[in-house]
XYZ file of C-alpha atoms in Angstrom:
703
model
C 0.000 0.000 0.000
C 1.303 3.389 -1.032
C -0.380 5.756 1.400
C 2.423 5.558 3.945
C 4.864 6.617 1.259
C 2.668 9.543 0.309
C 1.975 10.836 3.801
C 5.195 9.673 5.362
C 7.244 11.508 2.781
C 5.432 14.708 3.551
C 6.573 14.938 7.128
C 10.101 15.945 6.293
C 8.801 18.676 4.000
C 7.004 20.433 6.839
C 9.504 22.749 8.495
C 8.955 24.479 11.810
C 10.228 28.031 11.312
C 11.149 30.662 13.859
C 8.106 32.732 12.914
C 5.887 29.857 13.975
C 4.825 28.855 10.463
C 4.790 25.273 9.233
C 4.894 25.204 5.440
C 3.472 21.719 4.963
C 1.955 22.704 1.628
C 5.355 22.467 -0.050
C 5.304 18.714 0.479
C 3.745 18.059 -2.939
C 5.195 19.583 -6.131
C 3.391 22.701 -7.289
C 2.087 21.098 -10.445
C 0.439 18.257 -8.523
C -2.087 20.230 -6.512
C -4.677 22.994 -6.915
C -3.995 26.500 -5.625
C -4.240 26.516 -1.851
C -5.282 29.280 0.523
C -2.456 30.842 2.474
C -1.953 29.102 5.787
C -0.022 29.667 8.964
C 0.631 27.648 12.055
C -2.246 29.464 13.766
C -4.725 28.133 11.187
C -7.880 27.164 13.096
C -11.328 25.850 12.288
C -12.918 28.171 9.710
C -16.591 28.500 10.636
C -17.454 29.807 7.169
C -15.978 26.695 5.583
C -17.832 24.556 8.116
C -21.106 26.291 7.242
C -20.408 25.888 3.535
C -19.834 22.151 3.899
C -22.990 21.737 5.973
C -25.022 23.559 3.333
C -23.641 21.645 0.363
C -24.277 18.116 1.662
C -27.197 17.048 -0.508
C -29.843 14.472 0.495
C -30.763 13.758 -3.139
C -27.150 12.983 -4.030
C -26.908 10.608 -1.077
C -30.082 8.910 -2.321
C -28.623 8.448 -5.804
C -25.367 7.161 -4.313
C -27.339 4.550 -2.405
C -29.334 3.537 -5.461
C -26.102 2.808 -7.342
C -24.266 1.164 -4.448
C -27.106 -1.246 -3.625
C -28.173 -1.966 -7.204
C -26.579 -5.421 -7.094
C -25.405 -7.763 -4.345
C -21.771 -7.116 -3.426
C -20.486 -9.895 -1.215
C -16.841 -9.466 -0.245
C -14.428 -10.317 -3.105
C -17.286 -10.713 -5.610
C -17.073 -9.052 -9.043
C -19.573 -6.384 -7.943
C -17.543 -5.684 -4.798
C -14.486 -5.103 -6.969
C -16.563 -2.934 -9.327
C -17.397 -0.721 -6.363
C -13.671 -0.462 -5.633
C -13.306 1.078 -9.076
C -16.293 3.365 -8.491
C -14.677 4.736 -5.327
C -11.348 5.239 -7.073
C -13.059 7.059 -9.923
C -14.925 9.369 -7.533
C -11.827 10.108 -5.454
C -9.711 10.771 -8.550
C -12.265 13.051 -10.211
C -10.577 16.244 -11.459
C -13.393 18.494 -10.177
C -14.377 16.830 -6.902
C -11.687 14.291 -6.109
C -9.072 14.133 -3.386
C -5.296 14.548 -3.547
C -4.894 10.857 -4.328
C -6.564 7.481 -3.945
C -5.206 3.949 -3.720
C -6.618 0.419 -3.590
C -4.745 -2.483 -2.087
C -5.744 -6.115 -1.711
C -5.156 -8.602 1.090
C -5.295 -12.361 0.540
C -7.714 -13.520 3.214
C -9.618 -16.648 4.185
C -13.348 -16.335 3.518
C -16.193 -18.842 3.779
C -18.924 -19.522 1.209
C -21.738 -22.018 0.660
C -21.241 -24.558 -2.089
C -22.919 -23.713 -5.372
C -22.994 -27.368 -6.406
C -24.423 -28.703 -3.123
C -26.779 -26.208 -1.459
C -27.115 -26.343 2.303
C -30.306 -28.131 3.319
C -32.523 -28.628 6.369
C -35.199 -31.315 6.188
C -37.401 -33.494 8.371
C -36.727 -37.106 7.443
C -39.231 -39.860 8.244
C -38.393 -43.262 9.749
C -38.157 -44.811 6.273
C -35.919 -42.044 4.926
C -38.561 -40.108 3.055
C -38.425 -36.295 3.289
C -41.528 -34.989 5.045
C -40.587 -31.296 5.085
C -37.784 -29.126 3.676
C -36.814 -25.635 4.800
C -36.463 -23.007 2.111
C -33.006 -22.792 0.565
C -33.552 -19.185 -0.493
C -35.748 -16.290 0.536
C -39.043 -15.604 -1.205
C -38.610 -13.346 -4.227
C -40.998 -10.600 -3.124
C -39.635 -7.653 -5.125
C -37.718 -9.346 -7.932
C -34.404 -8.697 -6.136
C -34.198 -11.818 -3.976
C -33.833 -14.415 -6.725
C -30.849 -13.290 -8.759
C -27.774 -15.466 -9.366
C -25.591 -13.181 -7.240
C -27.801 -13.480 -4.144
C -25.834 -15.724 -1.815
C -28.091 -18.355 -0.185
C -28.503 -18.070 3.575
C -25.554 -19.600 5.421
C -23.376 -19.255 8.499
C -19.902 -18.178 7.409
C -17.043 -20.313 8.786
C -19.420 -23.013 10.066
C -17.939 -26.382 9.051
C -19.556 -28.743 6.604
C -21.343 -31.829 7.910
C -24.654 -33.700 7.993
C -25.867 -34.012 11.598
C -29.274 -35.635 12.061
C -31.464 -35.270 15.176
C -33.984 -32.970 16.765
C -32.408 -32.484 20.146
C -29.066 -34.243 20.578
C -27.932 -35.888 23.800
C -26.930 -33.598 26.650
C -23.685 -31.716 25.907
C -23.325 -33.528 22.567
C -25.015 -31.122 20.192
C -24.614 -32.330 16.621
C -25.584 -29.135 14.822
C -27.309 -25.817 15.313
C -30.222 -24.172 13.514
C -30.459 -20.403 13.907
C -33.487 -18.217 13.190
C -34.697 -14.697 13.969
C -37.870 -14.757 16.063
C -40.525 -12.131 15.235
C -40.690 -11.327 18.950
C -37.067 -10.118 18.762
C -37.139 -8.306 15.434
C -40.753 -7.621 14.396
C -42.464 -6.607 17.637
C -44.357 -9.882 17.292
C -45.627 -9.363 13.738
C -45.261 -12.436 11.554
C -48.044 -12.507 8.940
C -47.149 -11.804 5.294
C -49.464 -8.776 5.147
C -47.751 -7.313 8.250
C -44.228 -7.578 6.891
C -42.111 -6.427 3.965
C -43.032 -5.296 1.320
C -46.088 -3.987 3.219
C -44.036 -2.665 6.163
C -40.434 -2.568 7.294
C -40.781 -5.835 9.266
C -38.922 -9.010 8.303
C -41.008 -11.320 6.076
C -41.473 -14.965 7.142
C -38.853 -16.301 4.717
C -36.189 -13.768 5.756
C -32.893 -15.251 6.946
C -30.106 -13.367 8.690
C -26.684 -14.262 7.324
C -23.560 -13.666 9.380
C -20.024 -14.656 10.302
C -19.571 -17.172 13.086
C -15.836 -16.632 13.452
C -15.024 -15.813 17.079
C -12.311 -13.228 16.471
C -11.759 -10.431 13.979
C -9.220 -10.100 11.201
C -8.047 -12.702 8.706
C -8.225 -16.104 10.450
C -4.907 -17.326 9.022
C -2.723 -14.304 9.832
C -3.493 -13.058 13.355
C -1.400 -9.955 14.202
C 0.146 -10.050 10.705
C -1.124 -8.314 7.560
C -2.488 -10.848 5.072
C 0.112 -10.118 2.415
C 1.264 -12.890 0.052
C 4.565 -13.308 1.919
C 3.030 -13.518 5.412
C 3.114 -16.714 7.446
C -0.249 -18.450 7.498
C -1.738 -20.888 9.959
C -3.011 -24.284 8.841
C -6.772 -23.821 8.225
C -7.409 -27.186 9.890
C -5.936 -25.985 13.183
C -7.274 -22.397 13.287
C -9.067 -21.523 16.512
C -12.258 -19.511 16.567
C -14.289 -21.475 14.017
C -17.505 -23.188 15.138
C -16.873 -26.876 15.926
C -20.217 -28.088 14.516
C -22.375 -27.323 11.467
C -24.691 -24.305 11.704
C -27.431 -23.227 9.330
C -29.748 -20.191 9.572
C -33.406 -20.531 8.543
C -36.435 -18.231 8.368
C -39.015 -18.038 11.144
C -41.597 -19.481 8.738
C -39.648 -22.752 8.729
C -38.610 -22.483 12.365
C -42.303 -22.479 13.288
C -42.779 -25.911 11.681
C -39.956 -27.334 13.764
C -40.591 -25.604 17.089
C -44.345 -25.945 17.156
C -44.167 -29.701 16.672
C -41.645 -30.478 19.412
C -42.563 -32.383 22.557
C -40.989 -32.216 26.007
C -40.872 -29.604 28.715
C -41.733 -25.999 27.982
C -38.800 -23.748 27.302
C -38.075 -20.968 29.846
C -40.141 -17.814 29.500
C -37.117 -15.932 28.176
C -36.905 -18.432 25.310
C -40.548 -18.124 24.251
C -41.310 -16.127 21.132
C -44.072 -15.036 18.766
C -44.591 -18.058 16.519
C -47.992 -18.800 18.013
C -47.187 -21.897 20.049
C -45.574 -22.969 23.314
C -41.902 -23.605 22.603
C -40.831 -27.046 23.851
C -37.353 -28.368 24.522
C -37.773 -31.848 22.975
C -36.326 -34.339 22.359
C -38.414 -35.481 19.440
C -41.708 -34.483 17.911
C -44.894 -34.824 19.957
C -47.089 -37.919 19.381
C -49.879 -36.035 17.635
C -47.509 -34.509 15.096
C -47.256 -35.774 11.534
C -43.515 -35.855 12.200
C -43.637 -38.389 15.056
C -40.593 -40.628 14.917
C -38.864 -38.388 12.385
C -35.553 -36.590 12.670
C -34.179 -33.296 11.423
C -31.363 -33.620 8.901
C -28.996 -30.663 8.481
C -26.633 -30.774 5.506
C -24.008 -28.025 5.393
C -21.528 -27.794 2.516
C -19.668 -24.576 3.298
C -16.126 -24.209 2.009
C -13.117 -22.055 2.876
C -11.385 -20.078 0.140
C -8.442 -17.707 -0.056
C -9.708 -14.582 -1.804
C -8.366 -11.109 -2.544
C -10.316 -8.378 -0.758
C -9.536 -4.702 -1.274
C -9.404 -1.604 0.883
C -9.721 1.754 -0.864
C -8.066 4.820 0.678
C -8.480 8.459 -0.325
C -6.135 11.171 0.945
C -6.270 14.896 1.568
C -2.867 16.172 2.703
C -2.790 18.516 5.647
C -1.435 22.007 5.042
C 0.147 22.509 8.473
C 0.469 19.109 10.154
C 0.491 16.551 7.339
C 1.868 13.906 9.707
C -1.287 13.925 11.822
C -4.155 11.870 10.420
C -7.908 12.015 10.913
C -9.369 8.752 9.611
C -12.953 8.308 8.432
C -14.008 4.776 7.504
C -16.916 2.633 6.376
C -16.979 -0.903 5.055
C -18.107 -1.588 1.517
C -19.034 -5.292 1.377
C -22.503 -6.610 2.145
C -24.192 -9.986 2.463
C -26.649 -9.212 -0.340
C -27.704 -5.759 -1.638
C -26.840 -4.169 1.696
C -28.717 -0.904 1.252
C -28.749 -0.177 4.981
C -25.715 -2.256 5.931
C -23.314 -0.852 4.800
C -24.285 1.147 1.741
C -26.148 3.821 3.694
C -22.768 4.613 5.237
C -20.900 4.469 1.930
C -23.476 6.785 0.342
C -22.770 9.340 3.075
C -19.006 8.831 2.741
C -19.133 9.550 -0.994
C -21.208 12.701 -0.546
C -18.979 14.121 2.180
C -15.816 13.394 0.200
C -17.419 15.015 -2.883
C -18.143 18.253 -1.035
C -14.692 18.409 0.562
C -13.014 17.370 -2.679
C -14.775 20.167 -4.574
C -13.545 22.774 -2.086
C -10.077 21.249 -2.301
C -9.939 21.363 -6.111
C -11.157 24.966 -6.144
C -8.366 25.958 -3.775
C -10.906 27.146 -1.210
C -9.856 24.810 1.589
C -7.163 22.453 2.722
C -7.265 20.886 6.182
C -4.723 21.619 8.873
C -4.152 17.877 9.384
C -4.297 15.107 6.808
C -7.634 13.396 6.216
C -7.817 9.745 5.175
C -11.070 8.281 3.838
C -11.315 4.487 3.912
C -13.601 1.911 2.322
C -12.886 -1.359 4.105
C -13.245 -4.780 2.528
C -14.634 -8.018 4.005
C -15.996 -6.454 7.183
C -18.939 -8.831 7.301
C -16.604 -11.798 7.669
C -14.968 -10.338 10.771
C -13.726 -6.749 10.316
C -11.037 -8.113 8.028
C -10.045 -5.128 5.869
C -9.728 -2.661 8.726
C -7.899 -5.162 10.927
C -5.357 -6.002 8.220
C -4.782 -2.271 7.701
C -4.095 -1.721 11.409
C -1.745 -4.699 11.443
C 0.223 -3.496 8.433
C 0.596 0.104 9.619
C 0.486 -0.458 13.370
C 3.360 1.820 14.376
C 2.621 4.667 11.985
C -1.051 4.749 12.907
C -0.320 4.664 16.627
C 2.181 7.485 16.318
C 0.173 9.784 14.067
C -3.587 9.149 14.151
C -5.645 11.777 15.938
C -8.973 9.938 15.854
C -11.028 7.419 13.902
C -14.586 8.210 12.748
C -16.728 5.213 11.777
C -20.005 5.443 9.880
C -21.115 1.900 9.085
C -24.904 1.834 8.971
C -25.618 5.548 8.746
C -29.372 5.222 9.260
C -31.052 2.387 11.172
C -34.209 4.532 11.331
C -35.007 8.235 11.327
C -35.876 9.187 14.929
C -32.654 10.352 16.577
C -28.892 10.422 16.569
C -27.047 7.488 18.105
C -23.371 8.112 18.808
C -20.863 5.830 20.466
C -17.281 6.574 21.351
C -14.554 6.878 23.916
C -15.042 9.700 26.464
C -12.620 12.252 24.919
C -14.738 12.479 21.740
C -17.922 13.375 23.654
C -17.241 17.119 23.528
C -16.629 17.276 19.769
C -19.725 15.164 19.054
C -21.829 17.394 21.323
C -20.445 20.569 19.709
C -21.339 19.312 16.242
C -24.798 18.116 17.288
C -25.690 21.495 18.809
C -25.068 23.314 15.517
C -27.024 21.076 13.117
C -30.813 21.173 12.710
C -32.597 17.935 13.450
C -34.382 16.451 10.426
C -38.157 16.469 10.566
C -40.641 19.043 11.842
C -39.759 21.595 14.490
C -36.693 23.694 15.130
C -34.700 21.432 17.446
C -31.002 20.834 16.961
C -29.759 17.267 16.623
C -28.451 17.635 20.185
C -31.808 18.739 21.593
C -33.620 15.963 19.751
C -31.035 13.359 20.822
C -31.376 14.223 24.508
C -35.109 13.462 24.304
C -34.405 9.826 23.394
C -31.106 8.905 25.071
C -29.867 10.839 28.087
C -28.010 10.528 31.344
C -27.324 12.678 34.363
C -23.734 13.880 34.445
C -22.257 15.126 37.743
C -20.348 17.710 35.702
C -22.756 18.808 32.943
C -26.211 17.868 34.241
C -28.580 16.195 31.782
C -26.745 15.302 28.557
C -27.258 12.856 25.692
C -25.876 9.378 26.279
C -22.720 8.631 24.335
C -22.631 4.844 24.054
C -19.488 2.777 24.520
C -17.771 0.895 21.702
C -17.867 -2.895 21.554
C -16.577 -4.785 18.527
C -19.499 -4.584 16.109
C -17.825 -2.582 13.356
C -14.518 -1.357 11.967
C -13.746 0.891 14.931
C -12.816 -2.254 16.910
C -9.168 -2.640 15.811
C -8.590 1.101 16.133
C -9.735 1.356 19.742
C -8.939 -2.124 21.108
C -5.721 -2.851 19.224
C -4.231 0.599 18.519
C -5.720 2.678 21.326
C -6.979 5.439 19.010
C -9.859 7.638 20.154
C -12.794 6.412 18.096
C -16.472 6.978 17.491
C -19.406 5.564 15.533
C -22.183 7.836 14.239
C -25.673 6.851 13.030
C -29.358 7.719 13.137
C -31.646 5.208 14.821
C -35.179 4.501 15.994
C -37.336 5.444 18.940
C -36.789 2.682 21.476
C -40.145 3.398 23.074
C -41.901 2.342 19.857
C -40.073 -0.876 19.072
C -38.202 -3.654 20.859
C -36.356 -4.692 17.695
C -32.680 -5.353 18.403
C -31.805 -3.912 14.966
C -33.607 -2.933 11.771
C -35.676 -5.988 10.754
C -34.197 -6.894 7.339
C -30.623 -6.912 8.695
C -28.334 -9.191 6.646
C -31.193 -10.487 4.488
C -32.016 -10.181 0.789
C -34.746 -7.683 1.677
C -32.260 -4.942 2.665
C -32.710 -3.069 -0.626
C -32.816 0.494 -1.925
C -36.611 0.352 -2.031
C -36.704 -0.717 1.616
C -34.661 2.335 2.638
C -36.469 4.714 0.309
C -39.946 3.669 1.485
C -39.567 2.648 5.119
C -36.232 3.604 6.693
C -35.660 7.207 5.607
C -38.046 8.610 2.990
C -36.529 11.848 1.723
C -33.062 10.897 3.059
C -33.037 13.728 5.571
C -31.567 11.496 8.274
C -28.820 10.412 5.881
C -28.104 14.085 5.288
C -28.033 14.722 9.046
C -25.484 11.948 9.550
C -23.369 13.387 6.728
C -23.491 16.781 8.437
C -22.607 15.281 11.821
C -19.713 13.261 10.449
C -18.513 16.196 8.352
C -18.652 18.625 11.256
C -16.781 16.260 13.564
C -14.176 15.572 10.871
C -13.560 19.272 10.199
C -13.304 20.061 13.900
C -10.717 17.308 14.334
C -8.761 18.104 11.173
C -8.831 21.921 11.323
C -8.932 23.031 14.965
C -5.684 24.481 16.286
C -6.193 22.665 19.597
C -7.549 19.150 19.223
C -11.162 19.100 20.470
C -10.592 16.031 22.642
C -11.627 16.594 26.254
C -9.580 14.208 28.385
C -11.343 15.351 31.545
C -14.444 13.534 30.333
C -12.629 10.289 31.112
C -12.845 11.227 34.796
C -16.581 10.521 34.936
C -16.074 7.053 33.481
C -13.228 6.237 35.865
C -15.162 7.486 38.888
C -18.165 5.424 37.847
C -16.041 2.296 37.350
C -14.328 2.878 40.704
C -17.601 3.319 42.593
C -19.007 0.118 41.067
C -15.877 -1.823 42.046
C -16.068 -0.489 45.599
C -19.774 -1.250 45.902
C -19.833 -4.742 44.431
C -16.311 -6.079 44.969
C -14.830 -4.159 47.892
C -15.959 -6.307 50.830
C -14.927 -9.645 49.354
C -11.656 -8.247 48.057
C -10.769 -7.145 51.584
C -11.382 -10.687 52.806
C -8.691 -11.791 50.373
C -6.335 -8.999 51.442
C -6.783 -7.097 48.192
C -7.122 -3.352 48.709
C -8.761 -0.936 46.291
C -6.771 1.900 47.863
C -4.177 2.083 45.067
C -7.004 2.267 42.526
C -8.620 5.155 44.407
C -5.295 7.006 44.420
C -4.701 6.320 40.720
C -8.119 7.702 39.764
C -7.438 10.817 41.854
C -4.064 11.313 40.136
C -5.699 11.061 36.734
C -8.402 13.537 37.675
C -5.825 16.053 38.913
C -3.645 15.689 35.823
C -6.614 16.019 33.454
C -7.843 19.155 35.227
C -4.360 20.679 35.133
C -4.034 19.986 31.422
C -7.425 21.564 30.725
C -6.275 24.650 32.630
C -3.050 24.715 30.634
C -5.069 24.643 27.392
C -7.132 27.613 28.578
C -3.968 29.586 29.305
C -2.408 28.757 25.944
C -5.560 29.764 24.074
C -5.307 33.262 25.584
C -1.542 33.580 25.261
C 0.800 34.177 22.357
C 0.857 30.917 20.472
C 4.062 28.925 20.665
C 3.892 26.286 17.878
C 5.956 23.777 19.822
C 3.793 24.152 22.936
C 0.608 23.635 20.924
C 2.074 20.611 19.187
C 3.198 19.024 22.457
C -0.166 19.615 24.067
C -2.044 18.141 21.102
C 0.184 15.084 21.254
C -0.760 14.615 24.901
C -4.424 14.711 23.934
C -3.875 12.370 21.008
C -1.787 9.829 22.894
C -3.879 9.546 26.043
C -5.946 6.633 24.716
C -2.750 4.662 23.986
C -1.797 4.713 27.668
C -4.706 2.395 28.469
C -3.256 -0.382 26.313
C -1.634 -3.441 27.846
C -1.083 -6.234 25.298
C -0.588 -8.792 28.086
C -3.639 -7.888 30.125
C -5.986 -10.326 28.382
C -3.968 -13.248 26.986
C -7.165 -15.198 26.335
C -8.503 -12.447 24.048
C -7.227 -11.607 20.558
C -6.537 -7.919 19.753
C -8.107 -6.668 22.983
C -5.513 -4.551 24.782
C -7.527 -1.600 26.114
C -7.922 -2.144 29.858
C -11.079 -0.007 30.051
C -13.063 -1.303 27.060
C -12.209 -5.006 26.721
C -15.113 -7.513 26.865
C -16.617 -7.789 30.330
C -18.535 -10.642 31.923
C -21.245 -9.950 34.457
C -23.525 -6.944 34.801
C -21.253 -4.699 36.906
C -20.091 -1.750 34.775
C -16.515 -1.482 35.945
C -12.948 -2.241 34.855
C -13.338 -5.334 32.636
C -10.188 -7.233 33.602
C -10.909 -6.777 37.288
C -14.560 -7.781 36.872
C -13.779 -10.869 34.796
C -11.122 -12.087 37.223
C -13.373 -11.375 40.223
C -16.272 -13.458 38.908
C -13.964 -16.314 37.915
C -12.458 -16.307 41.394
C -15.891 -16.350 43.003
C -16.769 -19.481 41.066
C -13.413 -21.111 41.818
C -13.771 -20.923 45.612
C -12.270 -19.141 48.583
C -8.842 -20.774 48.561
C -8.348 -20.592 44.843
C -5.254 -19.129 43.223
C -7.714 -17.271 40.991
C -7.665 -14.451 43.552
C -4.057 -13.823 42.607
C -5.291 -13.033 39.094
C -7.778 -10.566 40.588
C -4.855 -8.804 42.271
C -2.887 -8.845 39.006
C -5.768 -7.306 37.076
C -6.145 -4.621 39.715
C -2.454 -3.802 39.377
C -2.788 -3.626 35.578
C -5.538 -1.018 35.862
C -3.622 0.990 38.473
C -0.492 1.018 36.304
C -2.505 2.122 33.257
C -4.153 4.980 35.151
C -0.854 6.139 36.598
C 0.658 6.048 33.114
C -2.277 8.023 31.747
C -1.853 10.667 34.459
C 1.858 10.899 33.669
C 1.075 11.435 29.989
C -1.208 14.345 30.837
C 1.311 16.091 33.068
C 3.732 18.644 31.571
C 6.079 16.852 29.230
C 9.145 18.000 31.171
C 7.880 16.121 34.233
C 8.662 12.412 34.378
């Protein structure tokens, strides 16, 4: 990949002069770029440019982008996926609205596909071997878009092939797994054809959710290494993280036939659904069923293949600090047409890059810091493209990346903003949301509308919108968990008081089409436009502000909350095992003091004569804070998870994950167990991370 050569070579061309001017714009030969506005080190966010960008982001253009992007299925590495690579390159190289440069690079990765010659099959087989019932092998062709040759049949990626046969296998010896989406979980109980798509946004009875069943993220054969041709690869037969038994997803229409004919004890209340019968546990079909004495046969013929999957990167070189990167990413691949997931995000990405590219080509604007747009490949198989990118450029990204903005699904529904991120990005997200009108009737800002749907009481700010935390559901995962880069995910979503759906109903099915979005998800595309404005405002604030708009003091609330939960739920038993939370209390206090002092220092600098070196050092402290929470040996059982505050956590106590996980394991192990030593170790890991974070925030001359 060439982007490191492009941006890396620019760093030496940016000279810090005695007058406090960094002439980064000399990094590219004069003939290779449009005329640029004059810049100085003191270049700050230009509110007129910000307003111009907000006004030029066009809902109708986003709609047309989505129509083109979702016109055909584009499974990772498919011909249509590669055609979209070329579409992105063409847009980003356009002479009127393109970027400085654009590159595509491929990784050779292990993907999983169903066999075309032997379709996966689920059937009820009678005692004499005759087939009494067969589940659908494809979804019903309701709009003419579900039956094409490029529509991949429903399957569970990375599930092994096999032909288990039974209804309910012997205890702890499950032979295979059937997966379905219950209308109680996705449709608010609606299951009739006239209640579902194409008559409403609800999942039709034949709809099947595809997905990856690989436990980790990244290419399965090259963990911690980029999947380049020369890289060492594991033996596929010994790779960990794949399901050990065959799995096949089916629609709830077929699941009803199976579940409503089972005998045995009733399933727990939490397992009951909306198929119109009492769910039983089996084994076997009940005596009055036509299937009595029959068994369920599951035939899975999935195969593993090495395929080339491409990332596409577009670059805008920074005028003042070209060696500082603001990354904005979205994955490109989908299971079928993928209008919502992920093309709603790609449609927004293309519109924002068009508006910024137009200003760039006219010579009206160039960012202070470099901006990198990314279209990731093979995300649906396990965040593969973004993970391979972070593996290949680990050091450079850690040293130079200011923040990562992720817009995967841009619009789940059109009620309100939903933003997730690490605490330092809260302030920049709030600032953007306060300045942008909310779509729909009324005169509320996005911020004021957001706070109506998702809010919390902050001891510092009072009632504020809730900024969610980041798990591992999209391409932000390797950036925050592996690299320790401040990250966020931005989308519009639904009113939780009006639906219990865990996600939009046609998720990962062949019914996630342009027509579905246009008619049910966001008619008029105003919410898509709002997400483009949010993402664009946040990007410009991060790329153009003299002082990075990352508020490290906002981490204090999270740390205090985690500490209080640990004291409340763990403190007494920890004392019984001679483990004191005192060092953790002290570490949190040190962090709070250092963060407050740094915020005060920023206030002083903003009023004082600007010293370029002082501003640069301070911004580096803000940028590098998130890295201080990394400990690659904290969670040896987890892959890529190094962030001691945001790693996966067991149990319901919202506190430091390593401490919580070790505590609950020790409780199960017994009073005299050596597992309590691991609790102490995890406590020490958190204390060391917090002390390191506080040290990073103190003046750089203080060790």
